[in-house]
Coordinates of C-alpha atoms in Angstrom, one line a residue:
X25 CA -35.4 -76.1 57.4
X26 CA -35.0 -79.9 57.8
X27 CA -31.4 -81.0 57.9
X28 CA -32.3 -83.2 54.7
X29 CA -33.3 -80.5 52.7
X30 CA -30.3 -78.7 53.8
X31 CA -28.1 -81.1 52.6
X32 CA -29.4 -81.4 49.3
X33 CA -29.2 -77.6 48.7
X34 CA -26.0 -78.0 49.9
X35 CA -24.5 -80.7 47.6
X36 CA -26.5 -79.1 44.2
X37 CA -24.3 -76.2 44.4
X38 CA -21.6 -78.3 45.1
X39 CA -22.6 -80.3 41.8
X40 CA -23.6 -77.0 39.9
X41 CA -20.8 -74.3 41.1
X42 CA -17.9 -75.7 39.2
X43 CA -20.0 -77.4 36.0
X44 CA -20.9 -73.5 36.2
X45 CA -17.7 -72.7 36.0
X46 CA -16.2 -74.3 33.3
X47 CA -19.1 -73.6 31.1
X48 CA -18.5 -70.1 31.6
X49 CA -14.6 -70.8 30.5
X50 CA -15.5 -72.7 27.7
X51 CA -18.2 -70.1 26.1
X52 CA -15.3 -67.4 26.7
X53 CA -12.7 -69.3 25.4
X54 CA -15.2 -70.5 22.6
X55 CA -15.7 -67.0 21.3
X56 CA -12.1 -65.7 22.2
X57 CA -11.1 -68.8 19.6
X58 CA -13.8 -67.9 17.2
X59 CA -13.0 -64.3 16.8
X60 CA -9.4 -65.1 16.1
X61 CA -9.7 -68.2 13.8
X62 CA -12.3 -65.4 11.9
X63 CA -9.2 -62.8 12.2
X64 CA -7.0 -65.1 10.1
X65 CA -9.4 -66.1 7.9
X66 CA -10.0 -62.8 6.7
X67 CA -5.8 -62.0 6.5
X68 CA -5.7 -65.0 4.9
X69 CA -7.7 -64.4 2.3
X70 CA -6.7 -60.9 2.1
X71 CA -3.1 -62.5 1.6
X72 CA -4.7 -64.7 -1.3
X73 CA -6.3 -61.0 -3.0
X74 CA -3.1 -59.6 -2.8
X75 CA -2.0 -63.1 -5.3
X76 CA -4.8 -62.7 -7.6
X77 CA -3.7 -58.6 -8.1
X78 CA -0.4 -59.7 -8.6
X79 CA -1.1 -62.3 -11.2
X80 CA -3.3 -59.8 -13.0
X81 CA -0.2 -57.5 -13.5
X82 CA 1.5 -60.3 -15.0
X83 CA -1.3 -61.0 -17.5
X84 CA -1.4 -57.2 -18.0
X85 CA 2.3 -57.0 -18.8
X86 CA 1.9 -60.0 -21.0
X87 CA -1.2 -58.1 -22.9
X88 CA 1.3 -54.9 -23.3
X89 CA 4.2 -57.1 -24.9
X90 CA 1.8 -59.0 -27.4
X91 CA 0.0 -56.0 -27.7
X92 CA 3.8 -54.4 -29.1
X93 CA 4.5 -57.3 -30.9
X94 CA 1.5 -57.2 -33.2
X95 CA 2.2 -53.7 -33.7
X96 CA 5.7 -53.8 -35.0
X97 CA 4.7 -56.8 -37.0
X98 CA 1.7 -55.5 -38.7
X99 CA 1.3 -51.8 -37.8
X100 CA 4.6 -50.2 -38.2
X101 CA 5.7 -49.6 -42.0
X102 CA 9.8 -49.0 -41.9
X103 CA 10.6 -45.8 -43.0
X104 CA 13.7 -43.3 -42.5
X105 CA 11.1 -40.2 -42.1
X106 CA 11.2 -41.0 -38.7
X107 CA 8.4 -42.1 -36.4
X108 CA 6.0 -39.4 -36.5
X109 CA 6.0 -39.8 -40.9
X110 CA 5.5 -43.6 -39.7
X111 CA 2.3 -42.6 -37.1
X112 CA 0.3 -41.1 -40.0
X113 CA 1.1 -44.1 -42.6
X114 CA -0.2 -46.6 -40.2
X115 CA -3.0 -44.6 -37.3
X116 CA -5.8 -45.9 -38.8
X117 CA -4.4 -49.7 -38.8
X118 CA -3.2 -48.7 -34.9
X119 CA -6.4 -47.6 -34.2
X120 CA -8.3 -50.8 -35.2
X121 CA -5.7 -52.7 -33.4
X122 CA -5.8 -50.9 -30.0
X123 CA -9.7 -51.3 -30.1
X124 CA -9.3 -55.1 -30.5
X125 CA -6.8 -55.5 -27.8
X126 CA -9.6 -53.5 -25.7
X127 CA -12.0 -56.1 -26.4
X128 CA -9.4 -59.0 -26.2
X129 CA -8.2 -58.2 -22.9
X130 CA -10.9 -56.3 -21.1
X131 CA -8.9 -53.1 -21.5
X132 CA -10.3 -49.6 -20.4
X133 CA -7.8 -48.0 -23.0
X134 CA -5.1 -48.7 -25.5
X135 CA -1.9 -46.1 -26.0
X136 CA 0.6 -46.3 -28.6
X137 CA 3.5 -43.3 -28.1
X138 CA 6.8 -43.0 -29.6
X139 CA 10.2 -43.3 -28.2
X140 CA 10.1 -39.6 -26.7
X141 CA 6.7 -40.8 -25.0
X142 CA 4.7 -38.4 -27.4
X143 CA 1.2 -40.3 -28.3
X144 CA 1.1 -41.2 -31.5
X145 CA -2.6 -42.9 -31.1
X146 CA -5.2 -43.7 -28.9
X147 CA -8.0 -46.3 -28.8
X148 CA -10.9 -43.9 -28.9
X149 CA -9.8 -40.6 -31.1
X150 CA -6.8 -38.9 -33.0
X151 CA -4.2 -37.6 -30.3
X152 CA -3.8 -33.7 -29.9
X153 CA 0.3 -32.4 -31.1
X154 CA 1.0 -31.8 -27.7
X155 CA -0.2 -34.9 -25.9
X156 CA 2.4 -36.9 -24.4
X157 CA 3.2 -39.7 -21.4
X158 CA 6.6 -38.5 -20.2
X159 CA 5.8 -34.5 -19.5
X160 CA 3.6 -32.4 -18.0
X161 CA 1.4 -32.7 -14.7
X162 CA -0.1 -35.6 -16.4
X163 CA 3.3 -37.5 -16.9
X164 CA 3.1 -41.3 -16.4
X165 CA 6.0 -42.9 -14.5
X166 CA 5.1 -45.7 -15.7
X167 CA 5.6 -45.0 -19.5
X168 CA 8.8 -43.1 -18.5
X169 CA 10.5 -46.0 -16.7
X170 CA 9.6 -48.4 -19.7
X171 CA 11.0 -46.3 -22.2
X172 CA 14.4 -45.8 -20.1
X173 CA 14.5 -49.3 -19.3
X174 CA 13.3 -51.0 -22.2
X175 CA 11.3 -53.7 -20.5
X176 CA 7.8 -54.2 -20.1
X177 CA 6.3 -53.2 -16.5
X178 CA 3.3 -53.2 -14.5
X179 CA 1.9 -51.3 -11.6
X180 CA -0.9 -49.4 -10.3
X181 CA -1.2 -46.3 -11.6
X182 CA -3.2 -42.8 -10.7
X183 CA -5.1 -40.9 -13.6
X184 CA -6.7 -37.6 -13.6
X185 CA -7.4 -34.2 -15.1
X186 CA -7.1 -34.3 -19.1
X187 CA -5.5 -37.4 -19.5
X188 CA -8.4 -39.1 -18.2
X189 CA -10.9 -36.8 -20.7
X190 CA -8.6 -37.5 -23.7
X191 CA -9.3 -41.8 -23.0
X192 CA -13.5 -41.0 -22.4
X193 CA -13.0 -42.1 -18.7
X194 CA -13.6 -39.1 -16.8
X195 CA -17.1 -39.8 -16.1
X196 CA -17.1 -43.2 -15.6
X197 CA -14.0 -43.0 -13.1
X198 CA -16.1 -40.9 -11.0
X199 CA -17.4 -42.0 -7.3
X200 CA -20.1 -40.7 -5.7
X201 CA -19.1 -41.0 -1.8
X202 CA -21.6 -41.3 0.9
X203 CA -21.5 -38.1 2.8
X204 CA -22.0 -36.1 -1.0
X205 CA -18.4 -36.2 -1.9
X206 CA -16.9 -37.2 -5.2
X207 CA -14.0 -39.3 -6.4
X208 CA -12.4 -38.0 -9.4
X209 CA -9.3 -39.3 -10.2
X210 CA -9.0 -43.0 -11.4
X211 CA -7.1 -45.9 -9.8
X212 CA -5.6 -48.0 -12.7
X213 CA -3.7 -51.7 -13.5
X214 CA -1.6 -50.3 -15.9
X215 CA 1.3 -52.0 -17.8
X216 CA 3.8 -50.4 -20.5
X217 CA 5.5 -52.4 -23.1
X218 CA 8.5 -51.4 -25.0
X219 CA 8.0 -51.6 -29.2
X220 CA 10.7 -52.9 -30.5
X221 CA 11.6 -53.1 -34.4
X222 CA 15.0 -53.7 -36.1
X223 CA 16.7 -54.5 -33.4
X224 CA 15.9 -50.8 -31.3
X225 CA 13.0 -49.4 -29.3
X226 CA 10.8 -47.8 -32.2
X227 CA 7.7 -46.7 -29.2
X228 CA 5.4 -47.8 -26.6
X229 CA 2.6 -49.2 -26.0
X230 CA 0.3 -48.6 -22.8
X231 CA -2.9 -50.1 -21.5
X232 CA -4.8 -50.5 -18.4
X233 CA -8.2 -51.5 -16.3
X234 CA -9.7 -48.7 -14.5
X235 CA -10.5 -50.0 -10.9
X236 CA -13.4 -47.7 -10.3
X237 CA -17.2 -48.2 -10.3
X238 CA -16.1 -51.8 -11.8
X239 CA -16.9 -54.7 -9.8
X240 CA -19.4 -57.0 -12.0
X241 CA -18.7 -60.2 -13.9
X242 CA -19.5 -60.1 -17.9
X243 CA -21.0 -63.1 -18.7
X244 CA -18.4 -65.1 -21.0
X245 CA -15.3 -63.0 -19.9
X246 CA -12.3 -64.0 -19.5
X247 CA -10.1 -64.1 -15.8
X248 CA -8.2 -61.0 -17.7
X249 CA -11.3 -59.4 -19.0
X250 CA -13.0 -59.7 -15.5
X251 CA -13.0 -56.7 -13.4
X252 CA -10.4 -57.5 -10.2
X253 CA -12.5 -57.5 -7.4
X254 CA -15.4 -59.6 -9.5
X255 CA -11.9 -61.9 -9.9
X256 CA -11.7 -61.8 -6.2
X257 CA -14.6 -62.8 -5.2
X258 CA -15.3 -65.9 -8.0
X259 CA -11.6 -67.3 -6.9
X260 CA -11.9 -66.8 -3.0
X261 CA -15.8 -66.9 -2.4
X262 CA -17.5 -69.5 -4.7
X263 CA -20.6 -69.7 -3.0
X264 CA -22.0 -66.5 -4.7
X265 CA -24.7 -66.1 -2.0
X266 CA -22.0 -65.9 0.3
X267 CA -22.0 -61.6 1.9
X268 CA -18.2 -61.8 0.9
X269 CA -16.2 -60.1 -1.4
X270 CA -13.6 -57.7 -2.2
X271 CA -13.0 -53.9 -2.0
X272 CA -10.9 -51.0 -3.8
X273 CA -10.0 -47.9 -1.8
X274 CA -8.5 -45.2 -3.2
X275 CA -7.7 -42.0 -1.0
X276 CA -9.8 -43.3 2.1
X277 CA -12.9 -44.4 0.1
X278 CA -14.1 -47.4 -1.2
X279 CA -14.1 -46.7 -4.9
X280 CA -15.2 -50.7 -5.9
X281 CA -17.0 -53.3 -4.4
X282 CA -18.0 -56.8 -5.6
X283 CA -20.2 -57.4 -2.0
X284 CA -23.8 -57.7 -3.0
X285 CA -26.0 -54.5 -2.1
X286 CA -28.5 -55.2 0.2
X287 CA -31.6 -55.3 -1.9
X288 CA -29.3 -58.0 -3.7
X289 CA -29.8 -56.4 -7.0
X290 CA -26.9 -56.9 -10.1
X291 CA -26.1 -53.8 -9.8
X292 CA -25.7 -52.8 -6.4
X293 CA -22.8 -53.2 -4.1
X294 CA -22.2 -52.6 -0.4
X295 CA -19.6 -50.6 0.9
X296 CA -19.7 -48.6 -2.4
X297 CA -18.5 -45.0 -1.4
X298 CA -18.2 -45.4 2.2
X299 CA -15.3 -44.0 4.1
X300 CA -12.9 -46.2 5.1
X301 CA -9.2 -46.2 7.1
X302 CA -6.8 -48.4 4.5
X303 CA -3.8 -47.2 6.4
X304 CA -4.7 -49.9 9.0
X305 CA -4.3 -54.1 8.4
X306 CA -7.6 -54.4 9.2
X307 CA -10.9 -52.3 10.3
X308 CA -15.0 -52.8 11.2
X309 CA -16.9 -50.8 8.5
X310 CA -20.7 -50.5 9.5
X311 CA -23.5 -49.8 6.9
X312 CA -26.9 -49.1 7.9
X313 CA -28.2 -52.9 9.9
X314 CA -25.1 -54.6 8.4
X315 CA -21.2 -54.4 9.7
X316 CA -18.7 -56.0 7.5
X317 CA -14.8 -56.7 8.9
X318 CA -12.3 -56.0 5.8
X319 CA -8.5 -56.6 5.5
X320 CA -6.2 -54.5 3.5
X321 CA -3.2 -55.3 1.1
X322 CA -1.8 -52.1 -0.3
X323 CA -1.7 -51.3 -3.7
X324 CA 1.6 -49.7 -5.0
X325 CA 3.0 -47.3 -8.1
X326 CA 5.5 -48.4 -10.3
X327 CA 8.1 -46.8 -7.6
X328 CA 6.6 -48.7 -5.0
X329 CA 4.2 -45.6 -3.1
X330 CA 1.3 -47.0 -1.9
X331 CA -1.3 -45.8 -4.1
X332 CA -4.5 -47.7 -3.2
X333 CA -5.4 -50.3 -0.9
X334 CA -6.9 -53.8 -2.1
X335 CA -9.3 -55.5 0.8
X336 CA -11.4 -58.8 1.6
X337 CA -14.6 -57.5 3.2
X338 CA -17.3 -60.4 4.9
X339 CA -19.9 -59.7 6.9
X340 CA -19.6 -60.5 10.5
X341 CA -22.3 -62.6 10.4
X342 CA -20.7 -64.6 7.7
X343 CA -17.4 -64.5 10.1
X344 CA -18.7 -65.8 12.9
X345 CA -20.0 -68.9 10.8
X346 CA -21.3 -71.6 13.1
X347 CA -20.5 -69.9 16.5
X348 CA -23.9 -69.2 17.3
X349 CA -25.0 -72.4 16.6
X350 CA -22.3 -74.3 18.5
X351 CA -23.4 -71.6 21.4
X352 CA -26.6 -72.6 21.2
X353 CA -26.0 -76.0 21.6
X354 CA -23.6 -75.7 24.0
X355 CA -25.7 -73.7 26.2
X356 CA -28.6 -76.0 26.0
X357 CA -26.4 -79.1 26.7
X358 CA -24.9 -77.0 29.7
X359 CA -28.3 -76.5 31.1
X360 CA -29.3 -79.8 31.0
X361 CA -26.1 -80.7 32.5
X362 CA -26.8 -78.3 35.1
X363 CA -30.4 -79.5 36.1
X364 CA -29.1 -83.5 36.0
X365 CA -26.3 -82.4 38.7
X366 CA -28.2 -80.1 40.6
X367 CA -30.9 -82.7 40.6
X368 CA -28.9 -85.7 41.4
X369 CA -27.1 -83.6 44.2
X370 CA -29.7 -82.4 45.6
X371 CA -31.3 -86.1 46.1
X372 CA -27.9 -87.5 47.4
X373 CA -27.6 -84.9 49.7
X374 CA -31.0 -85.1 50.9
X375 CA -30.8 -89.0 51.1
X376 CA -27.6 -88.3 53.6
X377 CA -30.0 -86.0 55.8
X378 CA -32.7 -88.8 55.8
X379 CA -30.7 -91.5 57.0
X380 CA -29.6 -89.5 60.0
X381 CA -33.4 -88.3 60.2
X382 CA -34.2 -91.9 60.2
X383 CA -31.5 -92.9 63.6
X384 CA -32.6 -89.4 65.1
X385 CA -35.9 -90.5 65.0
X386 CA -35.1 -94.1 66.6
X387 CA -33.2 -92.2 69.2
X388 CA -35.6 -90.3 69.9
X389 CA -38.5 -93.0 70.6
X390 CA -36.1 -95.0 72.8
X391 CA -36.0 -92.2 74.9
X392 CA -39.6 -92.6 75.6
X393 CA -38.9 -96.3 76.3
X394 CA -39.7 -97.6 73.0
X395 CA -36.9 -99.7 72.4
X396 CA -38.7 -102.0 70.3
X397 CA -37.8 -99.8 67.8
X398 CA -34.9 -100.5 65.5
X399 CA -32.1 -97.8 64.5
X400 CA -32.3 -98.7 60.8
X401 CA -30.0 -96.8 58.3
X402 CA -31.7 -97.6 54.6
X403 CA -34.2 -96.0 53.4
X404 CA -36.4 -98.2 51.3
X405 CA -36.4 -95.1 48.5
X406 CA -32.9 -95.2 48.9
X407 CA -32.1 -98.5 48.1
X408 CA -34.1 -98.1 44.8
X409 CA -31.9 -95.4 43.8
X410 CA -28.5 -95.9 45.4
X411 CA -25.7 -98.7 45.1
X412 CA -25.3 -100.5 48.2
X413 CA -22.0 -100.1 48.7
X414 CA -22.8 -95.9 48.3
X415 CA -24.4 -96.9 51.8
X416 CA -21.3 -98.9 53.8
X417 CA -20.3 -95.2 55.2
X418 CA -19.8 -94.0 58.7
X419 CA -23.6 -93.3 58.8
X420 CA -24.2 -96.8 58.3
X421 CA -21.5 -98.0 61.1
X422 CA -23.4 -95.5 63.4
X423 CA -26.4 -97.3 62.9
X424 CA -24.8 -100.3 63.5
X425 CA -23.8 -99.2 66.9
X426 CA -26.6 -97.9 68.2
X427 CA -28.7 -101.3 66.9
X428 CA -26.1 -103.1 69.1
X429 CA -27.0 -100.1 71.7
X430 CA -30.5 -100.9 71.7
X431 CA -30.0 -104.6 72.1
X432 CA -27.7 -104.4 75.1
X433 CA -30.2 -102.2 76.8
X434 CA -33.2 -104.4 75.8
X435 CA -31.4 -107.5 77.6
X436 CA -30.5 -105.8 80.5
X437 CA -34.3 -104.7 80.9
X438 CA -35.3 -108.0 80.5
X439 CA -32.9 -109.6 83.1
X440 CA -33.8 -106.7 85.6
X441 CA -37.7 -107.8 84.9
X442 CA -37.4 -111.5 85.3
X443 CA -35.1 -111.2 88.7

């Protein structure tokens, strides 16, 4: 191999090694930055969910205490047979009440009980003797700690077994899981409002949302009558083709899920009875071609157990946003970068090698006595491509020298000759 063409090899990988280098750095450093900026988006926004539930328990708390006022304005009829004589005067006026609160507030049911907890009316049917809030395997601490403390409250709250037949839910609050299990019991909002009339605590009323299988938007509805992770997703993720939304678990399975099904249907959503792992801040759920990144806020009971999980889910596609792009680009601007100095070294170093070709050459033909021959450093391609001061090197002063060479032998061949 010529020592030009050596050279040139030799200064593009000098030109390419570290441009190499740094592009490698960057793209690691590029999706090292990406996949943590997408980390803290997703907590963020999980952090923002957590907002929105809260606020919905104050709108629910608010809905209980109007809810009471109405009732001891225009349900209650005073009496001194005692509240159970007053329950039978006024059920069918509590009745229609509790069915327009359902429809004013986007309720899943309405409870009115008296002061021992003992349900006086419902929003769907007549109440059995025995059915009551504060007793029993179905007793509500929510109810119970309203009634003791005599001020509205709201929490998440867990529903099952006859309580959940008596209210009509216990086939809608069912889940059908992925690998053929079911979900029965029923992950509420709940809030309890103390009734007060004449200056004491004459019952209570209850209502909640029920959390499962309810993640669609009614057209119309209000942020209160909108189901909570429907809520989630309008406030956080506007752009409704967006594969981002929010997700209920309850006993490690997603029991609600406002993420569009992948056939992208109104009725579908993904995640819908997978298995999941709440217990962690975040996780990587994978559903058939599609893997969605989630983080969880948990949900808590009234005496602050966690009793459900509330999660931001996006796909990672959606998370890693313009990455690929940027990668793209990057890569195609650090190939391009990579040819130009690969290119341009290899035709610097290869312009060294043919200047010293060029003097090796001269050097050579004066050995043969052809001194007519000048030791000439430029190359006229060189010059065309090259400063001239890139030239004024000690390649240049060797050429200089051995000119000067030449000459001085030349004279003294010519004064040998004429003597």
């Amino acid at each position: 191999m010529r020592l030009s063409e050596k050279l040139g090899a030799l200064c593009a990988g000098a030109a390419i090694l570290p441009l190499l280098v740094a592009a490698l750095i960057v793209l690691s450093q590029l999706s090292s930055h990406a996949r943590r900026q997408a980390n803290e988006n997703l907590q963020r926004d999980a952090r923002a969910a957590a907002a929105i539930y809260d606020k919905r328990l104050s709108e629910l708390r608010w809905a209980a205490g109007r809810l009471a006022d109405d009732i001891v304005n225009r349900a209650f009829v005073k009496s001194d047979s005692g509240a159970g004589s007053n329950a039978t005067m006024t059920l069918p006026r509590l009745q229609d009440m509790l069915q327009r609160a359902l429809q004013e507030y986007g309720l899943d049911f309405a409870i009115v009980a008296d002061t021992q907890g003992i349900v006086i009316a419902r929003h769907n049917d007549r109440p059995t003797a025995a059915e009551t809030l504060t007793t029993g395997e179905n007793k509500n601490a929510l109810a119970e700690r309203a009634l003791s403390g005599g001020q509205a409250l709201s929490a998440a709250t867990i529903e099952r077994g006859t309580r959940l037949q008596a209210l009509g839910l216990d086939l809608r609050a069912q889940v059908k899981l992925i690998n053929g299990a079911t979900v029965d019991d029923a992950l509420m909002i709940e809030a309890a409002a103390p009734i007060q009339g004449g200056g004491r605590a004459v019952g209570l009323a209850l209502i909640g949302q029920m959390i499962n299988n309810d993640s669609k938007p009614r057209p119309g509805a209000t942020p209160l009558q909108t189901p909570l992770v429907a809520e989630t997703r309008q406030t956080l993720y506007r752009n409704t083709e967006e594969d981002a939304g929010a997700v209920v678990a309850y006993q490690n399975a997603i029991i609600a899920s406002s993420l569009a099904g992948a056939t992208g249907s109104e009725t579908a959503s993904a995640l819908m009875g997978t298995r999941c792992d709440a217990t962690k801040s975040d996780e990587l759920i994978e559903q058939g071609n599609e893997s969605y990144a989630i983080a969880w806020q948990p949900i808590k009971a009234v005496d602050g157990a966690d009793v459900g999980s509330l999660g931001v889910a996006r796909n990672t596609r959606v998370l890693a946003g313009a990455t690929p792009a940027v990668r793209t680009a990057l890569l195609l601007i650090m190939a391009i970068a990579l040819l130009l100095a690969g290119a341009g070294g290899f035709f610097y170093g290869r312009a060294l090698g043919l200047r010293l070709e060029g003097l090796n050459e001269a050097v050579t033909r004066w050995g043969v006595g052809e001194l007519s021959v000048p030791a000439k450093d430029r190359d006229p391609m060189m010059l065309r491509w090259l400063a001239d001061f890139t030239l004024r090197d000690e390649i240049s002063r060797l050429a200089a020298s051995l000119e000067q060479m030449r000459e001085s032998f030349r004279q003294a061949i010519d004064r040998m000759r004429r003597r």
